[in-house]
Amino acid sequence: MKREQLEKYAELILKTGLNVQKDQTVFVTAGLDQPEFVTMVVEECYKAGAKEVFVEWSHQPIAKLNANYRSLESLSTLTPWAKAQWEYKAENLSCRLFIESEDPDGMNGIDQDKMSKARRAQYPIIKPYREAMENKHQWCIAAVPGKAWAKKVFPNLDEDAAVEKMWEVILYTSRADGNDPLKAWKEHNADLASRCDYLNDLGLQYLEVKSGNGTDLKVELNEDGIFCGGDESTLDGKVFNPNIPTEEVFTTPKAGSVEGIVFSTKPLSYMGELIENFSVRFEGGKAVEVKAEKGEELLKHMISMDEGASKLGEVALIPYQSPISQSGVLFYNTLFDENASCHLAFGRGFNECMRGFENYSKEELERRGINDSMIHVDFMIGAKDTCIVGVKKNGERVQIFKDGNWAF
Ligand code: ZN
């Protein structure tokens, strides 16, 4: 890919994604195989006035060795230096950038039972830091093509060609392939905001989701719930885009109030392993039955991580005609695949999807219907014939999606 276009992409990530401010600290998490692009990003951070930029390199083969060789006890504790780093992040409310490039099933074969137990043990240690940072710092997830990932997506191309093709589709779907990605994103954010306004004015109580594959779901929405999409703001008003790309208009439904069955329309990569062709039946707001052609055990593990893991934290609307589904590429990566298709998420809900959330305590938000969990995992349910009807409090029905696309 031409350096000039990559520089535009790096600038988009920094300006539209993170919106780095003068004197901010930036933490970048990236794969070890991406030194050139990460260097560009670090330079953009400093150009934007960052005080300091720290890169945390990750390398999946080493993560896999750690998962295999470290004991459950060792994996369950947070080292003093890791703790100190969380403290530093929370105190400085630094920007956090995650650059994804990993092989979607590069962790295949690890002991998922051990890893789930380790995550459960670590979660209460990390939780206070996460909560201290929530809605107070800018963050962004974007992607660059790792070699194994590119080969997984384009198995018929040789490695170099696959990586190049991956760059093309990443930049295209991220609206970063044109002359002025910053302008393209300004327009895109405005479009998403106007759709949110329309939906929020309707004051919907329920969404009914139906597709020809058997999906038939009724989801209750929160009183005072709002749809969000595109850019977000920190509590002190810094605007940022948490996901590049993003196509979704989403909300957090009322925890514990969903009935029906959904069928997945894309594979799900979770903890470095794939779950494929699965269905989930909800009763009384919880997943009570899951079936999967591949990865059923992992799926069961996932939804039993904690009390909130089997409840919904998100319902997101994405037209079937989004650039990502138009690309026809299956990315095996949630950042992209979630933006190709309507999806739901198991686990934690989003505080900002409730009006006036900043005035409520964590407990009050939970009481009002925002689900809490250590996980938040999107899974795709949108199909080309998905039909969604919104039901208002007075029973009036409004067509929201028709044949997989916006009806308004
Ligand atoms: Zn989502």
mmCIF file of N, CA and C in Angstrom, residues 134-245:
data_model
loop_
_atom_site.group_PDB
_atom_site.id
_atom_site.type_symbol
_atom_site.label_atom_id
_atom_site.label_comp_id
_atom_site.label_asym_id
_atom_site.label_seq_id
_atom_site.Cartn_x
_atom_site.Cartn_y
_atom_site.Cartn_z
ATOM 1 N N GLU A 134 -13.929 5.028 32.663
ATOM 2 C CA GLU A 134 -15.093 4.941 31.782
ATOM 3 C C GLU A 134 -15.679 6.312 31.447
ATOM 4 N N ASN A 135 -15.872 6.546 30.154
ATOM 5 C CA ASN A 135 -16.433 7.802 29.643
ATOM 6 C C ASN A 135 -15.579 9.033 29.975
ATOM 7 N N LYS A 136 -14.337 8.775 30.396
ATOM 8 C CA LYS A 136 -13.471 9.909 30.741
ATOM 9 C C LYS A 136 -12.228 9.994 29.864
ATOM 10 N N HIS A 137 -12.012 8.993 29.026
ATOM 11 C CA HIS A 137 -10.817 9.061 28.182
ATOM 12 C C HIS A 137 -11.178 8.643 26.759
ATOM 13 N N GLN A 138 -10.358 9.103 25.808
ATOM 14 C CA GLN A 138 -10.614 8.750 24.410
ATOM 15 C C GLN A 138 -9.942 7.412 24.106
ATOM 16 N N TRP A 139 -10.604 6.622 23.289
ATOM 17 C CA TRP A 139 -10.005 5.349 22.868
ATOM 18 C C TRP A 139 -10.467 5.018 21.464
ATOM 19 N N CYS A 140 -9.708 4.163 20.818
ATOM 20 C CA CYS A 140 -10.049 3.806 19.434
ATOM 21 C C CYS A 140 -9.456 2.440 19.091
ATOM 22 N N ILE A 141 -10.236 1.672 18.349
ATOM 23 C CA ILE A 141 -9.741 0.402 17.811
ATOM 24 C C ILE A 141 -9.727 0.528 16.290
ATOM 25 N N ALA A 142 -8.591 0.213 15.685
ATOM 26 C CA ALA A 142 -8.486 0.190 14.222
ATOM 27 C C ALA A 142 -7.626 -1.031 13.868
ATOM 28 N N ALA A 143 -7.512 -1.312 12.582
ATOM 29 C CA ALA A 143 -6.823 -2.555 12.217
ATOM 30 C C ALA A 143 -5.786 -2.349 11.125
ATOM 31 N N VAL A 144 -4.795 -3.214 11.127
ATOM 32 C CA VAL A 144 -3.835 -3.335 10.031
ATOM 33 C C VAL A 144 -3.691 -4.826 9.725
ATOM 34 N N PRO A 145 -3.339 -5.154 8.477
ATOM 35 C CA PRO A 145 -3.329 -6.575 8.130
ATOM 36 C C PRO A 145 -2.116 -7.336 8.652
ATOM 37 N N GLY A 146 -2.336 -8.255 9.567
ATOM 38 C CA GLY A 146 -1.286 -9.203 9.933
ATOM 39 C C GLY A 146 -1.215 -10.282 8.857
ATOM 40 N N LYS A 147 -0.057 -10.933 8.724
ATOM 41 C CA LYS A 147 0.124 -11.916 7.648
ATOM 42 C C LYS A 147 -0.817 -13.109 7.784
ATOM 43 N N ALA A 148 -0.893 -13.682 8.981
ATOM 44 C CA ALA A 148 -1.732 -14.878 9.169
ATOM 45 C C ALA A 148 -3.211 -14.518 8.984
ATOM 46 N N TRP A 149 -3.578 -13.332 9.459
ATOM 47 C CA TRP A 149 -4.966 -12.879 9.301
ATOM 48 C C TRP A 149 -5.294 -12.718 7.813
ATOM 49 N N ALA A 150 -4.381 -12.065 7.064
ATOM 50 C CA ALA A 150 -4.607 -11.840 5.631
ATOM 51 C C ALA A 150 -4.744 -13.178 4.884
ATOM 52 N N LYS A 151 -3.923 -14.139 5.259
ATOM 53 C CA LYS A 151 -3.996 -15.455 4.598
ATOM 54 C C LYS A 151 -5.295 -16.182 4.933
ATOM 55 N N LYS A 152 -5.796 -15.947 6.146
ATOM 56 C CA LYS A 152 -7.060 -16.567 6.544
ATOM 57 C C LYS A 152 -8.214 -15.980 5.718
ATOM 58 N N VAL A 153 -8.145 -14.674 5.473
ATOM 59 C CA VAL A 153 -9.219 -14.000 4.740
ATOM 60 C C VAL A 153 -9.100 -14.265 3.230
ATOM 61 N N PHE A 154 -7.867 -14.297 2.732
ATOM 62 C CA PHE A 154 -7.632 -14.544 1.300
ATOM 63 C C PHE A 154 -6.728 -15.761 1.111
ATOM 64 N N PRO A 155 -7.254 -16.952 1.362
ATOM 65 C CA PRO A 155 -6.399 -18.153 1.356
ATOM 66 C C PRO A 155 -5.804 -18.483 -0.011
ATOM 67 N N ASN A 156 -6.417 -17.972 -1.094
ATOM 68 C CA ASN A 156 -5.911 -18.323 -2.417
ATOM 69 C C ASN A 156 -4.793 -17.419 -2.922
ATOM 70 N N LEU A 157 -4.489 -16.362 -2.179
ATOM 71 C CA LEU A 157 -3.413 -15.459 -2.601
ATOM 72 C C LEU A 157 -2.129 -15.808 -1.839
ATOM 73 N N ASP A 158 -0.964 -15.463 -2.460
ATOM 74 C CA ASP A 158 0.260 -15.665 -1.673
ATOM 75 C C ASP A 158 0.332 -14.574 -0.614
ATOM 76 N N GLU A 159 1.256 -14.738 0.340
ATOM 77 C CA GLU A 159 1.235 -13.899 1.530
ATOM 78 C C GLU A 159 1.281 -12.395 1.231
ATOM 79 N N ASP A 160 2.189 -11.987 0.349
ATOM 80 C CA ASP A 160 2.320 -10.558 0.042
ATOM 81 C C ASP A 160 1.059 -10.008 -0.607
ATOM 82 N N ALA A 161 0.516 -10.793 -1.549
ATOM 83 C CA ALA A 161 -0.697 -10.353 -2.250
ATOM 84 C C ALA A 161 -1.881 -10.293 -1.279
ATOM 85 N N ALA A 162 -1.917 -11.248 -0.357
ATOM 86 C CA ALA A 162 -3.015 -11.276 0.617
ATOM 87 C C ALA A 162 -2.953 -10.045 1.526
ATOM 88 N N VAL A 163 -1.731 -9.685 1.947
ATOM 89 C CA VAL A 163 -1.579 -8.508 2.813
ATOM 90 C C VAL A 163 -1.988 -7.242 2.061
ATOM 91 N N GLU A 164 -1.566 -7.141 0.793
ATOM 92 C CA GLU A 164 -1.917 -5.964 -0.010
ATOM 93 C C GLU A 164 -3.431 -5.861 -0.198
ATOM 94 N N LYS A 165 -4.050 -7.010 -0.511
ATOM 95 C CA LYS A 165 -5.510 -7.045 -0.700
ATOM 96 C C LYS A 165 -6.219 -6.665 0.610
ATOM 97 N N MET A 166 -5.653 -7.118 1.722
ATOM 98 C CA MET A 166 -6.208 -6.801 3.041
ATOM 99 C C MET A 166 -6.149 -5.303 3.305
ATOM 100 N N TRP A 167 -5.010 -4.682 2.948
ATOM 101 C CA TRP A 167 -4.911 -3.222 3.091
ATOM 102 C C TRP A 167 -6.030 -2.553 2.314
ATOM 103 N N GLU A 168 -6.236 -3.034 1.067
ATOM 104 C CA GLU A 168 -7.293 -2.431 0.233
ATOM 105 C C GLU A 168 -8.637 -2.503 0.921
ATOM 106 N N VAL A 169 -8.999 -3.696 1.416
ATOM 107 C CA VAL A 169 -10.342 -3.826 1.995
ATOM 108 C C VAL A 169 -10.448 -3.110 3.345
ATOM 109 N N ILE A 170 -9.353 -3.082 4.099
ATOM 110 C CA ILE A 170 -9.402 -2.362 5.382
ATOM 111 C C ILE A 170 -9.608 -0.864 5.121
ATOM 112 N N LEU A 171 -8.841 -0.315 4.179
ATOM 113 C CA LEU A 171 -8.968 1.124 3.910
ATOM 114 C C LEU A 171 -10.322 1.450 3.278
ATOM 115 N N TYR A 172 -10.797 0.567 2.382
ATOM 116 C CA TYR A 172 -12.114 0.800 1.759
ATOM 117 C C TYR A 172 -13.221 0.786 2.813
ATOM 118 N N THR A 173 -13.248 -0.273 3.625
ATOM 119 C CA THR A 173 -14.332 -0.392 4.599
ATOM 120 C C THR A 173 -14.198 0.658 5.712
ATOM 121 N N SER A 174 -12.988 1.161 5.924
ATOM 122 C CA SER A 174 -12.783 2.191 6.949
ATOM 123 C C SER A 174 -12.962 3.601 6.389
ATOM 124 N N ARG A 175 -13.442 3.694 5.141
ATOM 125 C CA ARG A 175 -13.621 4.988 4.474
ATOM 126 C C ARG A 175 -12.327 5.794 4.532
ATOM 127 N N ALA A 176 -11.214 5.106 4.344
ATOM 128 C CA ALA A 176 -9.898 5.753 4.422
ATOM 129 C C ALA A 176 -9.135 5.568 3.117
ATOM 130 N N ASP A 177 -9.856 5.196 2.037
ATOM 131 C CA ASP A 177 -9.170 4.933 0.769
ATOM 132 C C ASP A 177 -9.207 6.133 -0.173
ATOM 133 N N GLY A 178 -9.931 7.179 0.223
ATOM 134 C CA GLY A 178 -10.067 8.336 -0.676
ATOM 135 C C GLY A 178 -9.041 9.412 -0.395
ATOM 136 N N ASN A 179 -9.288 10.579 -1.012
ATOM 137 C CA ASN A 179 -8.373 11.699 -0.894
ATOM 138 C C ASN A 179 -8.427 12.371 0.463
ATOM 139 N N ASP A 180 -9.641 12.399 1.030
ATOM 140 C CA ASP A 180 -9.835 13.149 2.261
ATOM 141 C C ASP A 180 -10.643 12.335 3.282
ATOM 142 N N PRO A 181 -9.992 11.356 3.905
ATOM 143 C CA PRO A 181 -10.719 10.522 4.877
ATOM 144 C C PRO A 181 -11.342 11.323 6.026
ATOM 145 N N LEU A 182 -10.705 12.419 6.420
ATOM 146 C CA LEU A 182 -11.259 13.207 7.538
ATOM 147 C C LEU A 182 -12.630 13.765 7.165
ATOM 148 N N LYS A 183 -12.752 14.235 5.916
ATOM 149 C CA LYS A 183 -14.026 14.792 5.450
ATOM 150 C C LYS A 183 -15.063 13.685 5.301
ATOM 151 N N ALA A 184 -14.626 12.535 4.755
ATOM 152 C CA ALA A 184 -15.554 11.407 4.592
ATOM 153 C C ALA A 184 -16.146 11.005 5.942
ATOM 154 N N TRP A 185 -15.330 11.045 6.976
ATOM 155 C CA TRP A 185 -15.808 10.658 8.314
ATOM 156 C C TRP A 185 -16.718 11.706 8.936
ATOM 157 N N LYS A 186 -16.481 12.962 8.604
ATOM 158 C CA LYS A 186 -17.351 14.031 9.100
ATOM 159 C C LYS A 186 -18.768 13.802 8.578
ATOM 160 N N GLU A 187 -18.853 13.491 7.277
ATOM 161 C CA GLU A 187 -20.166 13.252 6.657
ATOM 162 C C GLU A 187 -20.807 11.981 7.214
ATOM 163 N N HIS A 188 -19.989 10.959 7.360
ATOM 164 C CA HIS A 188 -20.475 9.680 7.871
ATOM 165 C C HIS A 188 -21.020 9.837 9.301
ATOM 166 N N ASN A 189 -20.279 10.539 10.143
ATOM 167 C CA ASN A 189 -20.738 10.774 11.517
ATOM 168 C C ASN A 189 -22.053 11.555 11.542
ATOM 169 N N ALA A 190 -22.188 12.514 10.620
ATOM 170 C CA ALA A 190 -23.419 13.313 10.573
ATOM 171 C C ALA A 190 -24.606 12.436 10.177
ATOM 172 N N ASP A 191 -24.397 11.523 9.233
ATOM 173 C CA ASP A 191 -25.472 10.611 8.799
ATOM 174 C C ASP A 191 -25.908 9.707 9.957
ATOM 175 N N LEU A 192 -24.943 9.141 10.661
ATOM 176 C CA LEU A 192 -25.279 8.260 11.789
ATOM 177 C C LEU A 192 -26.017 9.048 12.873
ATOM 178 N N ALA A 193 -25.591 10.282 13.116
ATOM 179 C CA ALA A 193 -26.229 11.102 14.155
ATOM 180 C C ALA A 193 -27.691 11.381 13.798
ATOM 181 N N SER A 194 -27.975 11.622 12.498
ATOM 182 C CA SER A 194 -29.358 11.934 12.128
ATOM 183 C C SER A 194 -30.249 10.688 12.262
ATOM 184 N N ARG A 195 -29.698 9.511 12.014
ATOM 185 C CA ARG A 195 -30.487 8.283 12.209
ATOM 186 C C ARG A 195 -30.778 8.055 13.698
ATOM 187 N N CYS A 196 -29.785 8.339 14.518
ATOM 188 C CA CYS A 196 -29.992 8.209 15.973
ATOM 189 C C CYS A 196 -31.093 9.172 16.425
ATOM 190 N N ASP A 197 -31.036 10.412 15.936
ATOM 191 C CA ASP A 197 -32.053 11.415 16.325
ATOM 192 C C ASP A 197 -33.447 10.917 15.981
ATOM 193 N N TYR A 198 -33.594 10.387 14.758
ATOM 194 C CA TYR A 198 -34.908 9.896 14.319
ATOM 195 C C TYR A 198 -35.408 8.802 15.257
ATOM 196 N N LEU A 199 -34.557 7.821 15.527
ATOM 197 C CA LEU A 199 -34.956 6.696 16.386
ATOM 198 C C LEU A 199 -35.256 7.168 17.810
ATOM 199 N N ASN A 200 -34.449 8.093 18.304
ATOM 200 C CA ASN A 200 -34.652 8.549 19.679
ATOM 201 C C ASN A 200 -35.947 9.340 19.832
ATOM 202 N N ASP A 201 -36.353 10.038 18.761
ATOM 203 C CA ASP A 201 -37.617 10.784 18.803
ATOM 204 C C ASP A 201 -38.823 9.851 18.844
ATOM 205 N N LEU A 202 -38.660 8.619 18.323
ATOM 206 C CA LEU A 202 -39.794 7.690 18.290
ATOM 207 C C LEU A 202 -40.182 7.195 19.694
ATOM 208 N N GLY A 203 -39.223 7.123 20.589
ATOM 209 C CA GLY A 203 -39.505 6.618 21.939
ATOM 210 C C GLY A 203 -40.005 5.179 21.920
ATOM 211 N N LEU A 204 -39.203 4.289 21.367
ATOM 212 C CA LEU A 204 -39.633 2.890 21.212
ATOM 213 C C LEU A 204 -39.518 2.110 22.526
ATOM 214 N N GLN A 205 -40.448 1.165 22.676
ATOM 215 C CA GLN A 205 -40.394 0.310 23.867
ATOM 216 C C GLN A 205 -39.816 -1.075 23.545
ATOM 217 N N TYR A 206 -40.112 -1.554 22.347
ATOM 218 C CA TYR A 206 -39.635 -2.879 21.939
ATOM 219 C C TYR A 206 -39.061 -2.835 20.526
ATOM 220 N N LEU A 207 -38.185 -3.784 20.231
ATOM 221 C CA LEU A 207 -37.812 -4.066 18.846
ATOM 222 C C LEU A 207 -38.184 -5.523 18.577
ATOM 223 N N GLU A 208 -38.799 -5.761 17.436
ATOM 224 C CA GLU A 208 -39.069 -7.134 17.000
ATOM 225 C C GLU A 208 -38.192 -7.421 15.793
ATOM 226 N N VAL A 209 -37.362 -8.443 15.908
ATOM 227 C CA VAL A 209 -36.398 -8.761 14.852
ATOM 228 C C VAL A 209 -36.757 -10.113 14.255
ATOM 229 N N LYS A 210 -36.937 -10.132 12.921
ATOM 230 C CA LYS A 210 -37.269 -11.407 12.272
ATOM 231 C C LYS A 210 -36.471 -11.583 10.991
ATOM 232 N N SER A 211 -35.997 -12.823 10.763
ATOM 233 C CA SER A 211 -35.320 -13.150 9.499
ATOM 234 C C SER A 211 -35.793 -14.518 9.033
ATOM 235 N N GLY A 212 -35.606 -14.768 7.731
ATOM 236 C CA GLY A 212 -36.044 -16.024 7.130
ATOM 237 C C GLY A 212 -35.334 -17.259 7.682
ATOM 238 N N ASN A 213 -34.148 -17.064 8.296
ATOM 239 C CA ASN A 213 -33.402 -18.216 8.837
ATOM 240 C C ASN A 213 -33.983 -18.724 10.153
ATOM 241 N N GLY A 214 -35.058 -18.091 10.626
ATOM 242 C CA GLY A 214 -35.691 -18.550 11.863
ATOM 243 C C GLY A 214 -35.562 -17.572 13.020
ATOM 244 N N THR A 215 -34.708 -16.566 12.848
ATOM 245 C CA THR A 215 -34.567 -15.567 13.916
ATOM 246 C C THR A 215 -35.908 -14.893 14.196
ATOM 247 N N ASP A 216 -36.284 -14.891 15.448
ATOM 248 C CA ASP A 216 -37.557 -14.293 15.858
ATOM 249 C C ASP A 216 -37.381 -13.840 17.301
ATOM 250 N N LEU A 217 -37.142 -12.544 17.467
ATOM 251 C CA LEU A 217 -36.722 -12.044 18.774
ATOM 252 C C LEU A 217 -37.492 -10.791 19.145
ATOM 253 N N LYS A 218 -37.825 -10.698 20.426
ATOM 254 C CA LYS A 218 -38.459 -9.486 20.928
ATOM 255 C C LYS A 218 -37.577 -8.932 22.046
ATOM 256 N N VAL A 219 -37.056 -7.738 21.832
ATOM 257 C CA VAL A 219 -36.118 -7.115 22.778
ATOM 258 C C VAL A 219 -36.750 -5.878 23.381
ATOM 259 N N GLU A 220 -36.802 -5.806 24.706
ATOM 260 C CA GLU A 220 -37.326 -4.594 25.327
ATOM 261 C C GLU A 220 -36.212 -3.561 25.464
ATOM 262 N N LEU A 221 -36.546 -2.300 25.190
ATOM 263 C CA LEU A 221 -35.546 -1.235 25.307
ATOM 264 C C LEU A 221 -35.712 -0.535 26.656
ATOM 265 N N ASN A 222 -34.683 0.208 27.051
ATOM 266 C CA ASN A 222 -34.727 0.888 28.341
ATOM 267 C C ASN A 222 -35.551 2.163 28.282
ATOM 268 N N GLU A 223 -36.291 2.388 29.351
ATOM 269 C CA GLU A 223 -36.901 3.688 29.580
ATOM 270 C C GLU A 223 -35.725 4.663 29.648
ATOM 271 N N ASP A 224 -35.777 5.768 28.923
ATOM 272 C CA ASP A 224 -34.641 6.705 28.874
ATOM 273 C C ASP A 224 -33.448 6.166 28.097
ATOM 274 N N GLY A 225 -33.655 5.053 27.421
ATOM 275 C CA GLY A 225 -32.561 4.530 26.605
ATOM 276 C C GLY A 225 -32.416 5.383 25.343
ATOM 277 N N ILE A 226 -31.199 5.465 24.819
ATOM 278 C CA ILE A 226 -31.002 6.175 23.554
ATOM 279 C C ILE A 226 -30.124 5.357 22.603
ATOM 280 N N PHE A 227 -30.365 5.594 21.314
ATOM 281 C CA PHE A 227 -29.515 5.002 20.282
ATOM 282 C C PHE A 227 -28.313 5.922 20.076
ATOM 283 N N CYS A 228 -27.148 5.310 19.928
ATOM 284 C CA CYS A 228 -25.921 6.057 19.672
ATOM 285 C C CYS A 228 -25.279 5.512 18.399
ATOM 286 N N GLY A 229 -24.371 6.290 17.839
ATOM 287 C CA GLY A 229 -23.652 5.806 16.660
ATOM 288 C C GLY A 229 -22.616 6.821 16.228
ATOM 289 N N GLY A 230 -21.551 6.342 15.631
ATOM 290 C CA GLY A 230 -20.499 7.237 15.156
ATOM 291 C C GLY A 230 -19.681 7.788 16.302
ATOM 292 N N ASP A 231 -19.453 9.122 16.272
ATOM 293 C CA ASP A 231 -18.564 9.652 17.301
ATOM 294 C C ASP A 231 -19.238 9.710 18.669
ATOM 295 N N GLU A 232 -18.401 9.756 19.685
ATOM 296 C CA GLU A 232 -18.853 9.833 21.071
ATOM 297 C C GLU A 232 -18.094 10.964 21.747
ATOM 298 N N SER A 233 -18.541 11.319 22.948
ATOM 299 C CA SER A 233 -17.844 12.359 23.707
ATOM 300 C C SER A 233 -17.456 11.842 25.076
ATOM 301 N N THR A 234 -16.301 12.282 25.558
ATOM 302 C CA THR A 234 -15.973 12.024 26.958
ATOM 303 C C THR A 234 -16.830 12.985 27.782
ATOM 304 N N LEU A 235 -16.894 12.738 29.091
ATOM 305 C CA LEU A 235 -17.729 13.591 29.938
ATOM 306 C C LEU A 235 -17.294 15.053 29.871
ATOM 307 N N ASP A 236 -16.013 15.293 29.607
ATOM 308 C CA ASP A 236 -15.597 16.693 29.491
ATOM 309 C C ASP A 236 -15.561 17.178 28.038
ATOM 310 N N GLY A 237 -16.276 16.442 27.167
ATOM 311 C CA GLY A 237 -16.554 16.984 25.844
ATOM 312 C C GLY A 237 -15.541 16.728 24.737
ATOM 313 N N LYS A 238 -14.597 15.832 24.951
ATOM 314 C CA LYS A 238 -13.678 15.500 23.853
ATOM 315 C C LYS A 238 -14.344 14.470 22.945
ATOM 316 N N VAL A 239 -14.463 14.815 21.663
ATOM 317 C CA VAL A 239 -15.153 13.943 20.711
ATOM 318 C C VAL A 239 -14.160 12.947 20.130
ATOM 319 N N PHE A 240 -14.557 11.680 20.057
ATOM 320 C CA PHE A 240 -13.668 10.659 19.484
ATOM 321 C C PHE A 240 -14.510 9.575 18.827
ATOM 322 N N ASN A 241 -13.879 8.788 17.960
ATOM 323 C CA ASN A 241 -14.567 7.657 17.312
ATOM 324 C C ASN A 241 -13.948 6.363 17.820
ATOM 325 N N PRO A 242 -14.664 5.638 18.678
ATOM 326 C CA PRO A 242 -14.062 4.448 19.281
ATOM 327 C C PRO A 242 -13.759 3.321 18.294
ATOM 328 N N ASN A 243 -14.473 3.275 17.195
ATOM 329 C CA ASN A 243 -14.227 2.201 16.236
ATOM 330 C C ASN A 243 -14.007 2.752 14.833
ATOM 331 N N ILE A 244 -12.932 2.309 14.200
ATOM 332 C CA ILE A 244 -12.723 2.579 12.775
ATOM 333 C C ILE A 244 -12.528 1.229 12.120
ATOM 334 N N PRO A 245 -13.444 0.722 11.325
ATOM 335 C CA PRO A 245 -14.677 1.383 10.871
ATOM 336 C C PRO A 245 -15.816 1.288 11.885
#
